[in-house]
Amino acid sequence: MKKRDLWTGIIMIALGLACLAASFLNTPLDSLLCGMFGALTAPGIVLVYKYAKYNSPKHAAQYRERLEQEQIDLRDERKEMLRNKSGRLAYLLGLLAGAASMTVFSVLGKLGAINEDTSRLLILFLTGYLLFQLLAGWVLYRLLEKKY
Amino acid sequence: MKNRVEELRKSQGLRQEEFARAIRVSRQTISSIENGRYSPSLELAFTISEFFGLPIEEIFIRERSDTL
């Protein structure tokens, strides 16, 4: 592994600890800062551990083999096809889930289960998000069609 | 699409992992090709044919539909 990975890990740990320290200042963002401490420190520790492990002569061959397999898996045509297919299915499921959520929040708002203003805001956000997804899908398809 | 990949691979004494590594694909792709669940691209088919030193038609057998 490169020295850059070690430095990235150290910086992530340092930033995580800084967030933890800031969380003791009793601000409204305390819980968010605690979350960021976990999100930064844990992967930072893993990165530093991996650097130490794979840079030792005992594991160098194992790391080279792992890197090579990663490169093969990245370029493997069947895996690429599966990633593309699953991406498209996830996109369609996302559209369905968004549409279903709009219906649910609309009904909940009308029935008074949630505040109607909140319901309206959620529906507005979901509408914008769905339209963005549809537009992005259409634009990207047209761009890819021209390219290929 | 039927093929002789498994037969040719075994005739050379190779395991799926070794064959996959030799032609730079994943072992799962080799398994899917041999089971007929996945048809390789033209590029990969040529790579396989070059590896075995045989023409593509002798490795991959296209079954023509009776309606054609």
Short mmCIF file of C-alpha atoms in Angstrom, two decimals:
data_model
loop_
_atom_site.label_atom_id
_atom_site.label_comp_id
_atom_site.label_asym_id
_atom_site.label_seq_id
_atom_site.Cartn_x
_atom_site.Cartn_y
_atom_site.Cartn_z
CA MET A 1 0.00 0.00 0.00
CA LYS A 2 1.10 3.57 -0.61
CA LYS A 3 2.23 6.07 2.05
CA ARG A 4 -0.72 8.20 0.92
CA ASP A 5 -3.08 5.54 2.38
CA LEU A 6 -1.29 5.78 5.75
CA TRP A 7 -1.57 9.57 5.77
CA THR A 8 -5.23 9.38 4.76
CA GLY A 9 -5.89 7.04 7.69
CA ILE A 10 -4.03 9.27 10.14
CA ILE A 11 -5.85 12.38 8.94
CA MET A 12 -9.22 10.62 9.22
CA ILE A 13 -8.43 9.57 12.80
CA ALA A 14 -7.30 13.11 13.65
CA LEU A 15 -10.45 14.65 12.15
CA GLY A 16 -12.59 12.08 13.96
CA LEU A 17 -10.96 12.93 17.29
CA ALA A 18 -11.42 16.64 16.55
CA CYS A 19 -15.16 16.00 16.00
CA LEU A 20 -15.29 14.09 19.29
CA ALA A 21 -13.60 16.97 21.11
CA ALA A 22 -16.01 19.45 19.51
CA SER A 23 -18.97 17.34 20.64
CA PHE A 24 -18.06 18.14 24.27
CA LEU A 25 -18.75 21.84 23.67
CA ASN A 26 -22.53 21.32 24.14
CA THR A 27 -23.71 22.59 20.77
CA PRO A 28 -26.92 21.52 18.95
CA LEU A 29 -24.70 19.47 16.60
CA ASP A 30 -23.33 17.20 19.36
CA SER A 31 -25.00 14.03 18.07
CA LEU A 32 -23.90 14.76 14.49
CA LEU A 33 -20.33 15.34 15.67
CA CYS A 34 -20.38 12.03 17.57
CA GLY A 35 -21.59 10.31 14.42
CA MET A 36 -18.81 11.89 12.41
CA PHE A 37 -16.30 10.75 15.04
CA GLY A 38 -17.37 7.15 14.41
CA ALA A 39 -17.62 7.55 10.63
CA LEU A 40 -14.12 9.03 10.38
CA THR A 41 -12.18 7.21 13.11
CA ALA A 42 -13.24 3.62 12.36
CA PRO A 43 -12.27 3.58 8.66
CA GLY A 44 -9.13 5.58 9.55
CA ILE A 45 -8.04 2.90 12.03
CA VAL A 46 -8.80 0.17 9.46
CA LEU A 47 -6.71 1.99 6.84
CA VAL A 48 -3.72 2.37 9.18
CA TYR A 49 -3.99 -1.29 10.25
CA LYS A 50 -4.15 -2.42 6.59
CA TYR A 51 -1.10 -0.29 5.75
CA ALA A 52 0.87 -1.84 8.62
CA LYS A 53 -0.27 -5.37 7.74
CA TYR A 54 0.24 -5.30 3.96
CA ASN A 55 3.56 -3.48 4.07
CA SER A 56 5.13 -6.20 6.16
CA PRO A 57 7.21 -8.65 4.03
CA LYS A 58 5.10 -11.55 5.36
CA HIS A 59 1.93 -10.24 3.66
CA ALA A 60 3.40 -8.49 0.60
CA ALA A 61 2.71 -11.39 -1.75
CA GLN A 62 -0.84 -11.77 -0.40
CA TYR A 63 -1.46 -8.04 -0.99
CA ARG A 64 -0.10 -8.16 -4.56
CA GLU A 65 -2.39 -11.10 -5.33
CA ARG A 66 -5.36 -9.28 -3.79
CA LEU A 67 -4.65 -6.16 -5.85
CA GLU A 68 -4.39 -8.22 -9.02
CA GLN A 69 -7.71 -9.95 -8.28
CA GLU A 70 -9.36 -6.58 -7.61
CA GLN A 71 -8.19 -5.31 -11.00
CA ILE A 72 -9.50 -8.45 -12.70
CA ASP A 73 -12.89 -8.16 -10.95
CA LEU A 74 -13.13 -4.49 -11.87
CA ARG A 75 -12.64 -5.19 -15.59
CA ASP A 76 -14.43 -8.55 -15.76
CA GLU A 77 -17.15 -8.19 -18.41
CA ARG A 78 -19.73 -10.39 -16.70
CA LYS A 79 -19.37 -8.53 -13.40
CA GLU A 80 -19.59 -5.21 -15.23
CA MET A 81 -22.81 -6.40 -16.91
CA LEU A 82 -24.21 -7.46 -13.51
CA ARG A 83 -23.30 -4.11 -11.94
CA ASN A 84 -25.05 -2.27 -14.78
CA LYS A 85 -28.15 -4.49 -14.56
CA SER A 86 -28.40 -4.17 -10.78
CA GLY A 87 -27.90 -0.40 -11.08
CA ARG A 88 -30.81 -0.12 -13.50
CA LEU A 89 -33.04 -2.29 -11.30
CA ALA A 90 -32.12 -0.21 -8.23
CA TYR A 91 -32.97 2.95 -10.22
CA LEU A 92 -36.40 1.57 -11.15
CA LEU A 93 -37.04 0.42 -7.57
CA GLY A 94 -36.05 3.87 -6.37
CA LEU A 95 -38.61 5.47 -8.67
CA LEU A 96 -41.30 3.06 -7.42
CA ALA A 97 -40.39 3.65 -3.79
CA GLY A 98 -40.48 7.42 -4.34
CA ALA A 99 -43.90 7.27 -5.97
CA ALA A 100 -45.24 4.98 -3.23
CA SER A 101 -43.84 7.27 -0.52
CA MET A 102 -45.59 10.26 -2.08
CA THR A 103 -48.89 8.41 -1.90
CA VAL A 104 -48.30 7.33 1.70
CA PHE A 105 -47.36 10.81 2.91
CA SER A 106 -50.29 12.34 1.07
CA VAL A 107 -52.72 9.93 2.74
CA LEU A 108 -51.11 10.39 6.16
CA GLY A 109 -51.34 14.15 5.75
CA LYS A 110 -55.00 14.05 4.78
CA LEU A 111 -55.86 11.67 7.63
CA GLY A 112 -54.10 13.96 10.11
CA ALA A 113 -51.53 11.33 11.15
CA ILE A 114 -48.81 13.85 10.30
CA ASN A 115 -48.94 17.61 10.04
CA GLU A 116 -50.34 18.62 6.63
CA ASP A 117 -47.58 21.22 6.08
CA THR A 118 -44.96 18.56 6.79
CA SER A 119 -46.76 16.20 4.43
CA ARG A 120 -46.82 18.87 1.71
CA LEU A 121 -43.11 19.58 2.18
CA LEU A 122 -42.24 15.89 1.97
CA ILE A 123 -44.34 15.42 -1.17
CA LEU A 124 -42.75 18.47 -2.74
CA PHE A 125 -39.27 17.18 -1.99
CA LEU A 126 -40.10 13.70 -3.28
CA THR A 127 -41.61 15.15 -6.47
CA GLY A 128 -38.47 17.17 -7.12
CA TYR A 129 -36.27 14.17 -6.38
CA LEU A 130 -38.30 11.87 -8.69
CA LEU A 131 -38.26 14.41 -11.51
CA PHE A 132 -34.50 14.80 -11.07
CA GLN A 133 -34.06 11.01 -11.26
CA LEU A 134 -36.20 10.76 -14.41
CA LEU A 135 -34.48 13.70 -16.09
CA ALA A 136 -31.00 12.44 -15.17
CA GLY A 137 -31.84 8.96 -16.53
CA TRP A 138 -33.14 10.40 -19.79
CA VAL A 139 -30.22 12.82 -20.29
CA LEU A 140 -27.60 10.18 -19.49
CA TYR A 141 -29.24 7.70 -21.89
CA ARG A 142 -29.18 10.27 -24.71
CA LEU A 143 -25.52 11.10 -23.99
CA LEU A 144 -24.51 7.43 -23.95
CA GLU A 145 -26.47 6.77 -27.12
CA LYS A 146 -24.50 9.47 -28.94
CA LYS A 147 -21.21 8.22 -27.56
CA TYR A 148 -21.76 4.54 -28.41
CA MET B 1 -24.71 -21.27 -26.00
CA LYS B 2 -23.04 -24.65 -25.73
CA ASN B 3 -19.29 -24.71 -25.56
CA ARG B 4 -16.30 -26.95 -24.98
CA VAL B 5 -14.49 -24.64 -22.57
CA GLU B 6 -14.68 -27.03 -19.62
CA GLU B 7 -13.52 -30.00 -21.71
CA LEU B 8 -10.58 -28.03 -23.16
CA ARG B 9 -9.65 -26.54 -19.78
CA LYS B 10 -9.56 -29.98 -18.12
CA SER B 11 -7.57 -31.43 -21.01
CA GLN B 12 -4.85 -28.92 -20.13
CA GLY B 13 -5.03 -29.81 -16.45
CA LEU B 14 -6.18 -26.36 -15.36
CA ARG B 15 -8.50 -25.47 -12.53
CA GLN B 16 -11.09 -22.75 -13.09
CA GLU B 17 -9.08 -20.28 -10.96
CA GLU B 18 -5.90 -20.88 -12.96
CA PHE B 19 -7.68 -20.55 -16.30
CA ALA B 20 -9.48 -17.39 -15.14
CA ARG B 21 -6.22 -15.83 -13.97
CA ALA B 22 -4.52 -16.74 -17.27
CA ILE B 23 -7.12 -14.91 -19.38
CA ARG B 24 -7.72 -12.11 -16.83
CA VAL B 25 -11.34 -12.77 -15.91
CA SER B 26 -13.01 -13.84 -12.67
CA ARG B 27 -13.49 -17.50 -11.75
CA GLN B 28 -17.26 -16.91 -11.61
CA THR B 29 -17.24 -15.83 -15.26
CA ILE B 30 -15.49 -19.05 -16.28
CA SER B 31 -18.00 -21.08 -14.28
CA SER B 32 -20.94 -19.24 -15.90
CA ILE B 33 -19.49 -19.73 -19.40
CA GLU B 34 -18.93 -23.43 -18.81
CA ASN B 35 -22.48 -23.85 -17.46
CA GLY B 36 -23.91 -22.03 -20.47
CA ARG B 37 -25.43 -19.34 -18.24
CA TYR B 38 -23.31 -16.59 -19.75
CA SER B 39 -22.19 -16.02 -23.34
CA PRO B 40 -18.84 -14.23 -23.57
CA SER B 41 -18.35 -11.13 -25.67
CA LEU B 42 -16.59 -11.44 -29.02
CA GLU B 43 -13.41 -10.11 -27.47
CA LEU B 44 -13.43 -12.67 -24.67
CA ALA B 45 -14.36 -15.47 -27.09
CA PHE B 46 -11.31 -14.56 -29.20
CA THR B 47 -9.13 -14.51 -26.07
CA ILE B 48 -10.34 -17.99 -25.13
CA SER B 49 -9.83 -19.30 -28.67
CA GLU B 50 -6.27 -17.86 -28.76
CA PHE B 51 -5.54 -19.45 -25.39
CA PHE B 52 -6.55 -22.91 -26.61
CA GLY B 53 -5.15 -22.38 -30.10
CA LEU B 54 -8.45 -23.36 -31.72
CA PRO B 55 -10.91 -21.44 -33.91
CA ILE B 56 -13.93 -19.94 -32.12
CA GLU B 57 -16.35 -22.25 -34.00
CA GLU B 58 -14.64 -25.30 -32.51
CA ILE B 59 -15.09 -24.00 -28.98
CA PHE B 60 -18.50 -22.29 -29.04
CA ILE B 61 -21.36 -24.18 -30.68
CA ARG B 62 -24.23 -22.05 -31.87
CA GLU B 63 -27.52 -23.90 -31.97
CA ARG B 64 -29.55 -22.61 -34.89
CA SER B 65 -33.28 -22.37 -34.27
CA ASP B 66 -35.48 -24.47 -36.56
CA THR B 67 -37.59 -21.39 -37.36
CA LEU B 68 -34.60 -19.55 -38.96
#
